[in-house]
Each structure stands twice: as structure tokens, then as C-alpha cells.
Short mmCIF file of C-alpha atoms (C1' of nucleotides) in Angstrom, two decimals:
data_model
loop_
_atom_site.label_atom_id
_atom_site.label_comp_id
_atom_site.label_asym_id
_atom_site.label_seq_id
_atom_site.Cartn_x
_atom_site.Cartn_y
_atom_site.Cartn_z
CA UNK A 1 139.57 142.57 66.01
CA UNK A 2 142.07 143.60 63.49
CA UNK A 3 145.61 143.71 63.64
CA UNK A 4 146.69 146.21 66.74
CA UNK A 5 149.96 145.43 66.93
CA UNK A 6 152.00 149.03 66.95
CA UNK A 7 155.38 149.37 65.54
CA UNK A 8 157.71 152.03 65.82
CA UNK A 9 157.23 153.09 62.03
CA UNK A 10 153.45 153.19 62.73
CA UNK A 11 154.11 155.32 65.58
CA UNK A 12 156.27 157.96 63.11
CA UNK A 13 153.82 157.44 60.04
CA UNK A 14 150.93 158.47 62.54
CA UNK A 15 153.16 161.20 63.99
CA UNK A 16 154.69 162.62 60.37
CA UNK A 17 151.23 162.79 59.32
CA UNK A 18 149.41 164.57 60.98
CA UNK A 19 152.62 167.43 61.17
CA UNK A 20 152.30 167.00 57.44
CA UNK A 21 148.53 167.81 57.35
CA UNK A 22 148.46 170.19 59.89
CA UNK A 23 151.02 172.33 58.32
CA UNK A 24 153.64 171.51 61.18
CA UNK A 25 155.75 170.31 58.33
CA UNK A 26 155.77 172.96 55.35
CA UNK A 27 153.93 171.76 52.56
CA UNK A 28 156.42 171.45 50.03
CA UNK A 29 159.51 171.28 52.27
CA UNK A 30 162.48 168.81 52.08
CA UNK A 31 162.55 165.78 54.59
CA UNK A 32 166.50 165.26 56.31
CA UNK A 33 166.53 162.08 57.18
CA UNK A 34 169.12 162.18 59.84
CA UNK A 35 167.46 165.20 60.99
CA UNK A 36 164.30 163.77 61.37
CA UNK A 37 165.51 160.34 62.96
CA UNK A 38 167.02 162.28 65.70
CA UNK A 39 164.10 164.45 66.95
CA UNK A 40 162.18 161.40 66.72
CA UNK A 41 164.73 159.26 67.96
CA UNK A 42 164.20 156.58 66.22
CA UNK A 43 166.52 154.82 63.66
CA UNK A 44 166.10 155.89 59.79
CA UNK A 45 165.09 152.27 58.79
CA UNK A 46 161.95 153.04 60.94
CA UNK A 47 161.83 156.70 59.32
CA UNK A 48 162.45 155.25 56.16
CA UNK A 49 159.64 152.70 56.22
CA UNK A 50 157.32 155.78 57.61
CA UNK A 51 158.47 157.69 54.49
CA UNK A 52 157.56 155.21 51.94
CA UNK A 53 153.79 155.05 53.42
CA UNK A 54 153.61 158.77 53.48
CA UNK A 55 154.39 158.48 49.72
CA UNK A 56 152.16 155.95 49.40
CA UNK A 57 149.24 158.30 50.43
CA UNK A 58 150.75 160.99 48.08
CA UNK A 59 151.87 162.97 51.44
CA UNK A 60 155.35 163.39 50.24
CA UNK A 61 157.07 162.85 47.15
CA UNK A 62 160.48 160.97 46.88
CA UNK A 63 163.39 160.74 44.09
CA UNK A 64 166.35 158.42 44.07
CA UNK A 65 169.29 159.27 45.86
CA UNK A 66 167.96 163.21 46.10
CA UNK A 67 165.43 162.13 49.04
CA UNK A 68 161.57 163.20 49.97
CA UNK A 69 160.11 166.29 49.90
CA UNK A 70 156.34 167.49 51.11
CA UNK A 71 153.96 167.36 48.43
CA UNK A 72 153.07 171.24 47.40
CA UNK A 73 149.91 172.31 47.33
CA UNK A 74 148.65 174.26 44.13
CA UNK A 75 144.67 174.73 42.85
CA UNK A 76 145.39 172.69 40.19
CA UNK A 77 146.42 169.85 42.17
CA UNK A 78 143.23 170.32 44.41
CA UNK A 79 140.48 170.60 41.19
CA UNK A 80 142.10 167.10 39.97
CA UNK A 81 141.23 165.98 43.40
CA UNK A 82 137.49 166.62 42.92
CA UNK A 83 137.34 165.09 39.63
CA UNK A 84 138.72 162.17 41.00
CA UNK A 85 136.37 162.21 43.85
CA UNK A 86 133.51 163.17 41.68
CA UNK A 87 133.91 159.97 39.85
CA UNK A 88 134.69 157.90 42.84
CA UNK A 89 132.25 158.89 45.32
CA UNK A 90 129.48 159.15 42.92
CA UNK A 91 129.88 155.23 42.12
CA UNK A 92 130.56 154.85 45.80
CA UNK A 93 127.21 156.71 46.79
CA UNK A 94 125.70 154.26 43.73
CA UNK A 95 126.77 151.04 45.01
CA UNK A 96 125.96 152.35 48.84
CA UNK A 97 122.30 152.17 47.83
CA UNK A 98 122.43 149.15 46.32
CA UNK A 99 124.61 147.15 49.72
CA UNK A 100 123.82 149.51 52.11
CA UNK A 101 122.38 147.45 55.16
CA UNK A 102 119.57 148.66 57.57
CA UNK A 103 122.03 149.66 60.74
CA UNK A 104 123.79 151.77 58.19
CA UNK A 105 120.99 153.87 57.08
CA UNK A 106 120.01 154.61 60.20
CA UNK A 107 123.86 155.69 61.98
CA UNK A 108 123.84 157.85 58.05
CA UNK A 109 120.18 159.32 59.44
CA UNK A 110 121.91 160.02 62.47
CA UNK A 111 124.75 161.50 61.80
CA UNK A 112 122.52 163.67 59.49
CA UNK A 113 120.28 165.05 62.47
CA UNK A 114 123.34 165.70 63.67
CA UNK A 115 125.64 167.96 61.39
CA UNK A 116 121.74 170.13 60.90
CA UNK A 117 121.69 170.11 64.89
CA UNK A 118 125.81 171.62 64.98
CA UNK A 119 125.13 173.74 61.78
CA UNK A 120 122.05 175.20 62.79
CA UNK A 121 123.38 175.79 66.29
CA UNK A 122 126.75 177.70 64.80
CA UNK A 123 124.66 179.23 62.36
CA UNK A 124 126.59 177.84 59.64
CA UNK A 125 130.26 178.00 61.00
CA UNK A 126 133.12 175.78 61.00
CA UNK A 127 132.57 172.66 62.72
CA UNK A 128 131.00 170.85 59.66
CA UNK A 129 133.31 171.91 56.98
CA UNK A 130 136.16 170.85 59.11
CA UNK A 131 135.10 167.65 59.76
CA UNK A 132 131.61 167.13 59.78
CA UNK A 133 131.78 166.83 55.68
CA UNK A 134 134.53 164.49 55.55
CA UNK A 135 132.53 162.00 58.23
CA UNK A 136 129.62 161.96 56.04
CA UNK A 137 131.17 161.39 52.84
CA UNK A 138 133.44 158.71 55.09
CA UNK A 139 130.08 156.62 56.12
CA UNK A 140 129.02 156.64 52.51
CA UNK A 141 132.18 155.07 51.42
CA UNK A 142 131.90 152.52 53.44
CA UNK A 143 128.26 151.94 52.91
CA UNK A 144 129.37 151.29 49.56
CA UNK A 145 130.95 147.82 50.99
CA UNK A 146 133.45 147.67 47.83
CA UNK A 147 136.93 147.18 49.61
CA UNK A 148 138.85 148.83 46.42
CA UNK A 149 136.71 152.08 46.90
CA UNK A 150 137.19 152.39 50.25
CA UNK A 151 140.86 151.68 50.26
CA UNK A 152 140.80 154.05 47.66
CA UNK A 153 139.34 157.15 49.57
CA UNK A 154 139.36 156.55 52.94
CA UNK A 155 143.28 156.15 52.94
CA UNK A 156 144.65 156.66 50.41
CA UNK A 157 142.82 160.22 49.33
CA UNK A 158 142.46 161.08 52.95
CA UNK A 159 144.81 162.50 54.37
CA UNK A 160 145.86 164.53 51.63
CA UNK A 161 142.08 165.71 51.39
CA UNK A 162 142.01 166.53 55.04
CA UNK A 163 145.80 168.37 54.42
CA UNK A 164 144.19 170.51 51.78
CA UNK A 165 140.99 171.34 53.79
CA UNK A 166 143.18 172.49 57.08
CA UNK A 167 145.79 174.79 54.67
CA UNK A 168 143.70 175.72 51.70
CA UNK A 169 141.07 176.19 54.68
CA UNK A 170 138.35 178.97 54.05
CA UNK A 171 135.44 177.31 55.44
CA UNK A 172 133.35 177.61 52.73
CA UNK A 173 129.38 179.59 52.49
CA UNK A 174 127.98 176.30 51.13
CA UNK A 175 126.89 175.15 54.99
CA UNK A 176 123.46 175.21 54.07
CA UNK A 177 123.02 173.93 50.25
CA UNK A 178 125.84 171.46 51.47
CA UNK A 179 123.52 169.95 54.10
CA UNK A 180 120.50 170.02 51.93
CA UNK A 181 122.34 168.44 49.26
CA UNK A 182 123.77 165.23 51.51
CA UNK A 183 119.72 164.65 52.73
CA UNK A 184 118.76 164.49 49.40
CA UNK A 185 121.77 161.71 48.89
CA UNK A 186 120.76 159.96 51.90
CA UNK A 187 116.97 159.79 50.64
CA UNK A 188 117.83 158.21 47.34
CA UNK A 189 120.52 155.46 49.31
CA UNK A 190 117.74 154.91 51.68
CA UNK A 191 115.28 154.43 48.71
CA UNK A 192 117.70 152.02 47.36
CA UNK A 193 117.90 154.40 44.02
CA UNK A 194 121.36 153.58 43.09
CA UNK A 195 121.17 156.10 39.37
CA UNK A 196 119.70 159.05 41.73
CA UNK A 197 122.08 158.81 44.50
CA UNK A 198 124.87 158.73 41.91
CA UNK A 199 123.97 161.55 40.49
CA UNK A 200 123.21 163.46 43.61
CA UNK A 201 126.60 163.24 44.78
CA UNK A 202 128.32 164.02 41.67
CA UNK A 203 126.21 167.41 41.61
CA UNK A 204 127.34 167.94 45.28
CA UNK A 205 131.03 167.44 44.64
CA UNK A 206 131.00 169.16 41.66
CA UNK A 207 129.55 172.41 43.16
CA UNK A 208 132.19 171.93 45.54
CA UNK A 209 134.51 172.09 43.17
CA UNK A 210 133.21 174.95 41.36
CA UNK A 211 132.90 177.16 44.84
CA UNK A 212 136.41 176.47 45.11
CA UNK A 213 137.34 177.14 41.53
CA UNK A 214 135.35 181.18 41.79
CA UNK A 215 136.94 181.83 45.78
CA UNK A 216 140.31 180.96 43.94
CA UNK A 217 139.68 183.15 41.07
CA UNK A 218 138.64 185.97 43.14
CA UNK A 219 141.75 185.58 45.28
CA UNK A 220 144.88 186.88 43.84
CA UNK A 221 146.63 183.48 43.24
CA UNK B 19 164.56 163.87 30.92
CA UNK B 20 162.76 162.61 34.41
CA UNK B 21 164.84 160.92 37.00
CA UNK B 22 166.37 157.70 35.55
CA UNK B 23 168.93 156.58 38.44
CA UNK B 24 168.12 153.17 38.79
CA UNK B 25 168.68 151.69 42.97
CA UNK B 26 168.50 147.71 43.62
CA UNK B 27 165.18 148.22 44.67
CA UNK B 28 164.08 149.54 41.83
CA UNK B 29 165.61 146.60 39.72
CA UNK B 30 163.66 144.30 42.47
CA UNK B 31 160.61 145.84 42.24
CA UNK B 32 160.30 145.60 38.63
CA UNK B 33 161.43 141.39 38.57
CA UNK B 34 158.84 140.86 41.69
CA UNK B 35 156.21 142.78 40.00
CA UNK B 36 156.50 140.90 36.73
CA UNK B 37 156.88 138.03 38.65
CA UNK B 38 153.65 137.85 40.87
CA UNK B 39 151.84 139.40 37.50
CA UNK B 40 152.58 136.15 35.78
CA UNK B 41 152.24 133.91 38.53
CA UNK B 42 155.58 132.86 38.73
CA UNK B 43 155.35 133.73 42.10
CA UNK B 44 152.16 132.55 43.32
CA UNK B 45 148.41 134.50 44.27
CA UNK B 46 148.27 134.08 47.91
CA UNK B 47 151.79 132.85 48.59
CA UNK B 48 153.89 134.28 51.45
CA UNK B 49 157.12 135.90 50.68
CA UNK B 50 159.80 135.24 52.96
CA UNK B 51 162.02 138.39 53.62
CA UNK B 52 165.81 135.61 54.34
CA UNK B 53 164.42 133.39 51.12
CA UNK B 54 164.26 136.10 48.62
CA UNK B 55 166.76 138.14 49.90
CA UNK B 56 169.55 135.26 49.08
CA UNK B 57 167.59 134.29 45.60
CA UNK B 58 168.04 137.82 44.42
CA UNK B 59 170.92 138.26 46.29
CA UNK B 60 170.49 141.42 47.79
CA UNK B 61 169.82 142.45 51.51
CA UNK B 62 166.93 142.36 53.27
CA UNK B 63 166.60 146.41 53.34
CA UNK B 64 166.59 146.88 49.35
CA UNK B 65 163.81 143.72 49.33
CA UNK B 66 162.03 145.31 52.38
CA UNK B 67 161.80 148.89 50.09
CA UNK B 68 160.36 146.69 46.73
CA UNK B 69 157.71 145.04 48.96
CA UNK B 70 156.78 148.16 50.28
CA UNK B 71 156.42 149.78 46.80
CA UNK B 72 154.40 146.17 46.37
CA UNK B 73 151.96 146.87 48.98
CA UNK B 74 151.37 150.30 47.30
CA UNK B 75 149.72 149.00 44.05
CA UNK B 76 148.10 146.38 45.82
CA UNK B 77 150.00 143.30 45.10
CA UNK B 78 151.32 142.10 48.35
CA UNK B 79 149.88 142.67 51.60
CA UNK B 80 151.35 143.09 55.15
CA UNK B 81 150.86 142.66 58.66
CA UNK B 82 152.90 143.99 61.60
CA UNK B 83 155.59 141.57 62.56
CA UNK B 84 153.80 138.56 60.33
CA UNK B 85 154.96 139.80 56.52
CA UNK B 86 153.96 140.50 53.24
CA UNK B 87 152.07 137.76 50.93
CA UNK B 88 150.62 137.57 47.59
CA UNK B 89 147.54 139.39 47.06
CA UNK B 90 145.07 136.43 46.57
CA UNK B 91 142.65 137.03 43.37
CA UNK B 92 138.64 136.65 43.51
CA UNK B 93 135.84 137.03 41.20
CA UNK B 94 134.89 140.03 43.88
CA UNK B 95 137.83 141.73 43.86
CA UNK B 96 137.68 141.84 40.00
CA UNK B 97 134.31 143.08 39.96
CA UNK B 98 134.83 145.85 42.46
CA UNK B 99 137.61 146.50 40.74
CA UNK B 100 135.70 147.30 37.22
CA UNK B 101 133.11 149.03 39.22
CA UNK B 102 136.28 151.68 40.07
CA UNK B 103 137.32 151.54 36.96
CA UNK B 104 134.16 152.28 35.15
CA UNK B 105 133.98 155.36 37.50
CA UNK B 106 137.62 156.52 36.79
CA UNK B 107 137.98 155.85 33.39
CA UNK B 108 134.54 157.14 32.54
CA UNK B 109 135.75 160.59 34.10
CA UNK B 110 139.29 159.84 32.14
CA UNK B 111 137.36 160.21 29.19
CA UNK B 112 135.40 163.05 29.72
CA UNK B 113 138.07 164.81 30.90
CA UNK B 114 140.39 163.72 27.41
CA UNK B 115 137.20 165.19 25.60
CA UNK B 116 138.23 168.60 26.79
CA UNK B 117 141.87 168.44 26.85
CA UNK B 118 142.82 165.96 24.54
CA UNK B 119 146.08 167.55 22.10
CA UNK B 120 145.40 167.37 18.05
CA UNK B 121 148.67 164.88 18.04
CA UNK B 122 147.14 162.88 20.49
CA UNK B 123 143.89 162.24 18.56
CA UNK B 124 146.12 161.35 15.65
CA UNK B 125 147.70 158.98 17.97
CA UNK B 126 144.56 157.40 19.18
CA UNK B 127 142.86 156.83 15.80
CA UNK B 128 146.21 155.55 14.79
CA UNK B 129 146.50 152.97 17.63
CA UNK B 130 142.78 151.97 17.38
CA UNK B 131 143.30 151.71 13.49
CA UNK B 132 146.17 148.88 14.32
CA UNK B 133 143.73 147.34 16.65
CA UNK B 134 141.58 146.79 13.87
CA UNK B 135 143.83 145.44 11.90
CA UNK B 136 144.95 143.10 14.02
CA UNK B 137 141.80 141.88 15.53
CA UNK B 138 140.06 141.44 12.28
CA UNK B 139 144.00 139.35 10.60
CA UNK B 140 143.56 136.94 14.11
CA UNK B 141 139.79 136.35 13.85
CA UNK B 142 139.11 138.18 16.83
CA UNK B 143 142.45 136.07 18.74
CA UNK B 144 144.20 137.12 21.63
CA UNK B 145 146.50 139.49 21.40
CA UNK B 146 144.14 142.38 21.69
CA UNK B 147 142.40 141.43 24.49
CA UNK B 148 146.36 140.57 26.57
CA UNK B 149 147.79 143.79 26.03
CA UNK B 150 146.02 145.83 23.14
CA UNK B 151 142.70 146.36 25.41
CA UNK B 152 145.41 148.09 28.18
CA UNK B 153 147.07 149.95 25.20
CA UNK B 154 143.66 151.59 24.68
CA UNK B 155 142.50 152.58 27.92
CA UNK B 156 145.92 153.88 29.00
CA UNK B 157 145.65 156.03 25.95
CA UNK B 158 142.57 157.55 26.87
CA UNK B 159 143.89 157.96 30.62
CA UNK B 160 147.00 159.92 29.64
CA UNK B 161 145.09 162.15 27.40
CA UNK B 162 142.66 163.43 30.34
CA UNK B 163 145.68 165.33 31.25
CA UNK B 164 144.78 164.95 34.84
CA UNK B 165 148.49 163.89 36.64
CA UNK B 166 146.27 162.29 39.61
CA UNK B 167 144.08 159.90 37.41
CA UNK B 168 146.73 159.14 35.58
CA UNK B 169 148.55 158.18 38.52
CA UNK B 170 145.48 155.93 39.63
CA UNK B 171 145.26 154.15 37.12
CA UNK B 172 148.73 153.93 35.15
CA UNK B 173 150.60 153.47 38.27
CA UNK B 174 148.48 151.80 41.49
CA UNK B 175 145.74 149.68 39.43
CA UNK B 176 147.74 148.85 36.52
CA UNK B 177 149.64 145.93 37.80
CA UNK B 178 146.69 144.30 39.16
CA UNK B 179 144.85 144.49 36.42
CA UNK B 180 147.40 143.08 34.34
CA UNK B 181 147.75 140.41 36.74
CA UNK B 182 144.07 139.55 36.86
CA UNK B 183 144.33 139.55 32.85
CA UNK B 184 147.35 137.20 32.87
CA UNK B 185 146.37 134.45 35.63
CA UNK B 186 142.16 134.73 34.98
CA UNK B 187 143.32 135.40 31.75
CA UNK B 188 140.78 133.69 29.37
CA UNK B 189 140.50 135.63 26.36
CA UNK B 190 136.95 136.94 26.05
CA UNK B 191 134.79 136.65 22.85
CA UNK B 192 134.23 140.21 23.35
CA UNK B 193 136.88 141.11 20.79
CA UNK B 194 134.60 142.62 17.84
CA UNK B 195 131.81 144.57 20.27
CA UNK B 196 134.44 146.16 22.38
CA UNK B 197 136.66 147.15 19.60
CA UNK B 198 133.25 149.13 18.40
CA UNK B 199 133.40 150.65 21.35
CA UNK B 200 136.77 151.70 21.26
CA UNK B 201 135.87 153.63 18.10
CA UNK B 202 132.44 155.00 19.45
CA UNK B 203 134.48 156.20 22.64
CA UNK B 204 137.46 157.99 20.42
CA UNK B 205 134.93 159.80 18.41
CA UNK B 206 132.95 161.40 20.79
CA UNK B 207 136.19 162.38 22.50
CA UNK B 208 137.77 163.76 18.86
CA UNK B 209 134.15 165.50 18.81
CA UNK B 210 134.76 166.95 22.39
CA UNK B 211 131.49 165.81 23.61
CA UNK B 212 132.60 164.71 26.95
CA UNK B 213 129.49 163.47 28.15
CA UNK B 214 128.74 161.34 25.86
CA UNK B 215 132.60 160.01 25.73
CA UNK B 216 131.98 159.39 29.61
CA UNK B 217 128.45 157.81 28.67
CA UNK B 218 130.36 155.09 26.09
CA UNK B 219 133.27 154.21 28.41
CA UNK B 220 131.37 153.52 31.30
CA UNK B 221 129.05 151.56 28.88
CA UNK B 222 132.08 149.86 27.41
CA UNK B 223 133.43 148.81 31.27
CA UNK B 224 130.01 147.57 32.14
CA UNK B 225 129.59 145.08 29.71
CA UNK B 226 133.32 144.05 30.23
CA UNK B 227 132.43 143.68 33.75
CA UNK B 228 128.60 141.85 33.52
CA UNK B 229 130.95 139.54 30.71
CA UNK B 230 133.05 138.42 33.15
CA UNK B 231 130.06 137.78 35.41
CA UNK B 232 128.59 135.39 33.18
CA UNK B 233 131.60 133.37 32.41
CA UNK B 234 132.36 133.52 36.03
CA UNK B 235 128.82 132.11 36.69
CA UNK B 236 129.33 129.14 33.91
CA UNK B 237 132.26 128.09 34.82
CA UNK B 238 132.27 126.04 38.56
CA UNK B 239 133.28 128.62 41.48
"C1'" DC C 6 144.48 110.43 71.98
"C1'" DA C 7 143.67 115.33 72.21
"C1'" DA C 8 144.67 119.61 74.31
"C1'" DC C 9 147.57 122.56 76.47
"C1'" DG C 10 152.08 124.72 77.63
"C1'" DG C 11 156.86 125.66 77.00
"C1'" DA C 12 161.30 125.43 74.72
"C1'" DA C 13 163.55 125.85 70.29
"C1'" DT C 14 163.54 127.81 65.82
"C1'" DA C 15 162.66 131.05 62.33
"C1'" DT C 16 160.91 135.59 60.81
"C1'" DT C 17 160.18 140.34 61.08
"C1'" DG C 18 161.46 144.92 63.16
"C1'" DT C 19 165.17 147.94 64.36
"C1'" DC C 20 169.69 149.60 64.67
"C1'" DG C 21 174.41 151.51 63.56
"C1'" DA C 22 177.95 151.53 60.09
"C1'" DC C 23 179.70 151.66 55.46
"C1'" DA C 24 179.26 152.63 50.26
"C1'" DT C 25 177.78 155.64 46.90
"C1'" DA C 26 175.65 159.69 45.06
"C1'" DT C 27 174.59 164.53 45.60
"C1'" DT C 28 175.32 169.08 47.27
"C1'" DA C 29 178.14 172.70 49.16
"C1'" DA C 30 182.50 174.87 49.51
"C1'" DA C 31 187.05 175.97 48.11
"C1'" DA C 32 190.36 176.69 44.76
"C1'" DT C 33 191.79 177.66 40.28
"C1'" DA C 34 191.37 179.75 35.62
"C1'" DA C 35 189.39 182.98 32.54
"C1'" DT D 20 184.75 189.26 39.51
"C1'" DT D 21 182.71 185.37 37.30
"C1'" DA D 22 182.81 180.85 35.81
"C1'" DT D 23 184.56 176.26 36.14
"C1'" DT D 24 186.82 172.46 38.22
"C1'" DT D 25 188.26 170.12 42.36
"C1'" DT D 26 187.62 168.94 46.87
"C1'" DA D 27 185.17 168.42 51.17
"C1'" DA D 28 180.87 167.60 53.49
"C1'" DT D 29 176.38 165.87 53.72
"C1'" DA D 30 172.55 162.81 52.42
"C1'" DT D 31 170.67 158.69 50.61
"C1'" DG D 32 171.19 153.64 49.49
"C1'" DT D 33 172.70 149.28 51.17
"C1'" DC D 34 174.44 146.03 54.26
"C1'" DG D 35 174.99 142.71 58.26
"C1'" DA D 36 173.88 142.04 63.07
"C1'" DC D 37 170.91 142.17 67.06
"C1'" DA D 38 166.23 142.49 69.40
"C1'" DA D 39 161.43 141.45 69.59
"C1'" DT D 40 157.80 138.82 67.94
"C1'" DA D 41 155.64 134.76 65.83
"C1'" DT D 42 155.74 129.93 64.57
"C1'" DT D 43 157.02 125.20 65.11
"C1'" DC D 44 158.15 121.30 67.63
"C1'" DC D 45 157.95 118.49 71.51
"C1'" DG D 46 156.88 116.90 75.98
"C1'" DT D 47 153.45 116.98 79.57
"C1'" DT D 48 148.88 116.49 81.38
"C1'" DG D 49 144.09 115.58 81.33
#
DNA sequence: CAACGGAATATTGTCGACATATTAAAATAA
DNA sequence: TTATTTTAATATGTCGACAATATTCCGTTG
């Protein structure tokens, strides 16, 4: 029973982000204001307040009196990213086993069966790197029940996660170790083994990383 | 050389930010939009912009057609907030392990050198633990060299922690122990031995944190 | 007297217009 | 022609006013 009320800036922020994620909106492109405000239709106070949360969430980037621009993409950018994460969701996945309540493990279990169920049946294909990943790293967040940390990574390194998965997007070969490897987190949360589970998740998101690090080696680029 | 043009809500951003840090205007308070606006003399658009940058490190919050009040502080949101910190900054410092500059080394022994010096002329008084602790850490951030950690922690946490320093503010007894482990920290990172410099910050953090748990516990509330 | 409902008030959200800074274009000088 | 300065055009920052929503106050009803 949170707050529902819908403004028009909510409407844009939802709107601008997703063109932003999706690509609709070149990464790295400048943002007209008046432009904007008139496809929208909508006055560029409301675009303006839209703009600021986009910033907020690292979607754009903004300078005085020169104006927003998309944030550009670059490897670099995306390997801080999974430091970052690294550190974060390892303490999250730590504190998850220690606050973690008994519904939770079981929707986690769940959701588990699932993503094998999907992966097996697509032998390995793009449903769970899309989204599937994300959702599991999402419940383990908020397993973690510390507000910061989910503030934190489920807003506001979200979206720009999910922008760099849809652009960046080779679904990676890692379908199978990937699954393995968030059982093996779920087993030490569900043994309440706060050091293990820790450490299992920084090993998974640092082998993320490093896939990442050889396909973009091995690319020109 | 960066972007110094300097808006009115960039000069109202900076007084309300000092001013919820140090209380003036108080945890939990509600800001009207027409009150300020007149105080400060500026117009409700400019204020609107500098509580939106606000909300973005976490110092006021806002609802849809309600408004924007003080973040109110609590012993939980402190702890969760050292339990992100200890994640962060541990991987701040194993990151500055490997890509810490020679000058900056010189820079950080020089600054914990001063530190010493002052602690040890004040008896272990307060002005290490009000801004000198800070100095430290935001040393070690900068030198990971990673722009979105830096960012984290410089720019989104920073206020709030300052503000939690300032109003919780009593000045822990913790000044001799944690300036050891200031020094432990900045030698395994001069070594380049970032495991072990992650190892000693989290350390450091922890007992920071499971300090302010005890005094916490003493005191009423 | 308490609880409920409605009018009056105040606050936030949104808009269009103006002020100021930046960028693009034109004009001049080398 | 190229470079530099001046001028025009465009974009962002700021303002005051209006619209929509929330809060307060007050009278009614049980």
C-alpha cells in the first residue's frame, strides 16, 4: 500500500527510461529539451524533474547551462560496475542469510526450479540472461532486508545494469555454470551461512566479470 | 578545469545540505516549498531542483503531491549503512592496492602521518574522529581509481555520513585502535597486497560499526 | 462528546514566458 | 581561404501564476 499516486513526471521518467535502456534513445546522445517536451507534450518543468531522476540513476549525465546528455557506454564503465556489484551483492547475499525469512527461501527455491526448468528447456538460450539473472540477484537483494542496499541496487544500479545487458547484449555461454553457481548461493542463504554465501556470490560476479572482460578482448574494441 | 558555472540551485543546494548536515534544519522536519523559497529568496523552481539533488544523496525524501522532509536518523539506518560501507570501501581498497599512483602513496602516508600527530598532541580528542576519519577514507576511495565508487561514496553517501557524524556525533574512544588501522590498511595497499588491504578495511569498518552498537546499547534507546 | 463530512485554506504539480548563457551563423580582417 | 570577431538563433535557468491535490477547520449528526 505504498504511495500510487502518478504524476506526469513519473509518467516521462518511466517513459525516458526505458527509451534510454532500450536503445530508443542513443546511448550517449544529447537531450533537447524543447524537443523532447513537445513529442511528449508535456511542459519542460515536468521533463525537467524527469531529467534530474534519470541522472539520479546515472541514466544521463547533465552540466550547467550546456544541458543532459545519455550516459555512453564503454567496457570500462561496465567492469567498474561489477566491482561495485561484487562488493555489494556479496554483503547483500551475506546479510540475506543472516534476515532471510522462511517465505523467502522458499519463492528463492522457486524461482530456482524455475530459471533450470526455462534453461534446460532453451537449452541454454536467452531468456535467463535477459532477465532471468537480474530477478534472481533482485530477490537476493531484498532478502538482504537492509533498505540502503536495496536502494542501492535495485534502483539506483538498475536500470543502468539492465541498459548495459540489452546494448552490450551477447547473451553470454555461462547459462549453465551461472545456474549452478546461484544453487550453490541459495544453499548456503538457506543454511543460514552468511561467510559462504558471501563468498559464493562474489566468485559468481566476478566470473561474470571476467567472461565479459575475454569476449571484449577478443572483440575488436 | 571541470565545469565551474555556478546556478542558484547550486548555491541552494550547498546552504541546505550544510544545513540539514548540522541540524540547523531539523532530522525529520518537513520542508515547505512557499517557506523556503521566500527565506532564501529564490523561486520555487531553483528550490524544487536543490531538493531534488537532496533526495539523490539521501537527505530529504519525497512523496507525490505531499513533499520533501528531512531524512529522519536511526541506529538502523547507521548500521546498514556501515554494513555498505564495509562492502564498498573494502573493495575501494583493494582496488587502490592495484592502482594506487607513487604520489598518491606519498600523499596518504603524509596525511596519516598528520593524523598521528594530531591525535597523539589532543590525547586522542576530537578532531580526528569529526573530519580526519572522512579525510582518510576518502583518500583511500579516490585512489581505487574506480569513477563509480568514487561517485558512491564521495558524492551520494558522503553527506549522510557526515550528518550522522555531526548530530550522533559523540566522539568515539576509538581514536588510538583505528588510527592503527589506518596505518595497517595504507601499508598493505603501498605493498599492493589487495587482499589483505580489503581484509583490514573491512576489519577496520566492523569494529567502527559493532562500536557504535555498544554505545548505542548503553545509552537508553 | 466523538465521529463524520464538507467548505476553506495551504501546498505541491504544471505551465508558459522571460532572462541569461551557449552555440551557430554571418561578417570582417588577416 | 582561413581565422577571428560580431551578431543572430537556440537552449538552459529562473520566475510568477494557475491547476490539482492534500490538509485544516468547522459545522453537522449520531
Amino acid at each position: 500500500m505504498t504511495n500510487n499516486k502518478t504524476t506526469i513526471a513519473d509518467r516521462v521518467f518511466d517513459t525516458l527510461c526505458t527509451a534510454i535502456v532500450e536503445g530508443e534513445i542513443a546511448a550517449g546522445s544529447k537531450i533537447s529539451e524543447p524537443e523532447l517536451a513537445k513529442r511528449l507534450e508535456v511542459s519542460r518543468a515536468s521533463l525537467r524533474e524527469a531529467i534530474g531522476r534519470l541522472e539520479a540513476c546515472s541514466l544521463v549525465t547533465r552540466k550547467a547551462n550546456i544541458g543532459a546528455r545519455v550516459v555512453s557506454l564503454s567496457k570500462e564503465k561496465l567492469l567498474e560496475i561489477y566491482h561495485v556489484r561484487e562488493a555489494l551483492e556479496g554483503m547483500a547475499a551475506r546479510l540475506a542469510a543472516q534476515n532471510i525469512t522462511a517465505e523467502e527461501i522458499t519463492q528463492l527455491q522457486q524461482l530456482l526450479k524455475r530459471h533450470t526448468d526455462e534453461v534446460n528447456q532453451a537449452d541454454g538460450a536467452s531468456y535467463f540472461q535477459r532477465s532471468g539473472d537480474l530477478d534472481f540477484h533482485y530477490h537476493i537483494v531484498q532478502s538482504s532486508h537492509n533498505e540502503r542496499l536495496i536502494s542501492l541496487l535495485c534502483n539506483d544500479l538498475y536500470h543502468l545494469m539492465r541498459m548495459y545487458r540489452y546494448q552490450f547484449g551477447r547473451v553470454s555461454q555461462r547459462a549453465f555454470p551461472a545456474l549452478d553457481e546461484h544453487s550453490y548461493v541459495v544453499s548456503a542463504i538457506a543454511d543460514g551461512d552468511g561467510e559462504m554465501a558471501e563468498l559464493l556470490m562474489r566468485n559468481h560476479i566476478r566470473r561474470s566479470r571476467r567472461n565479459i572482460e575475454q569476449m571484449m578482448a577478443t572483440d575488436q574494441e
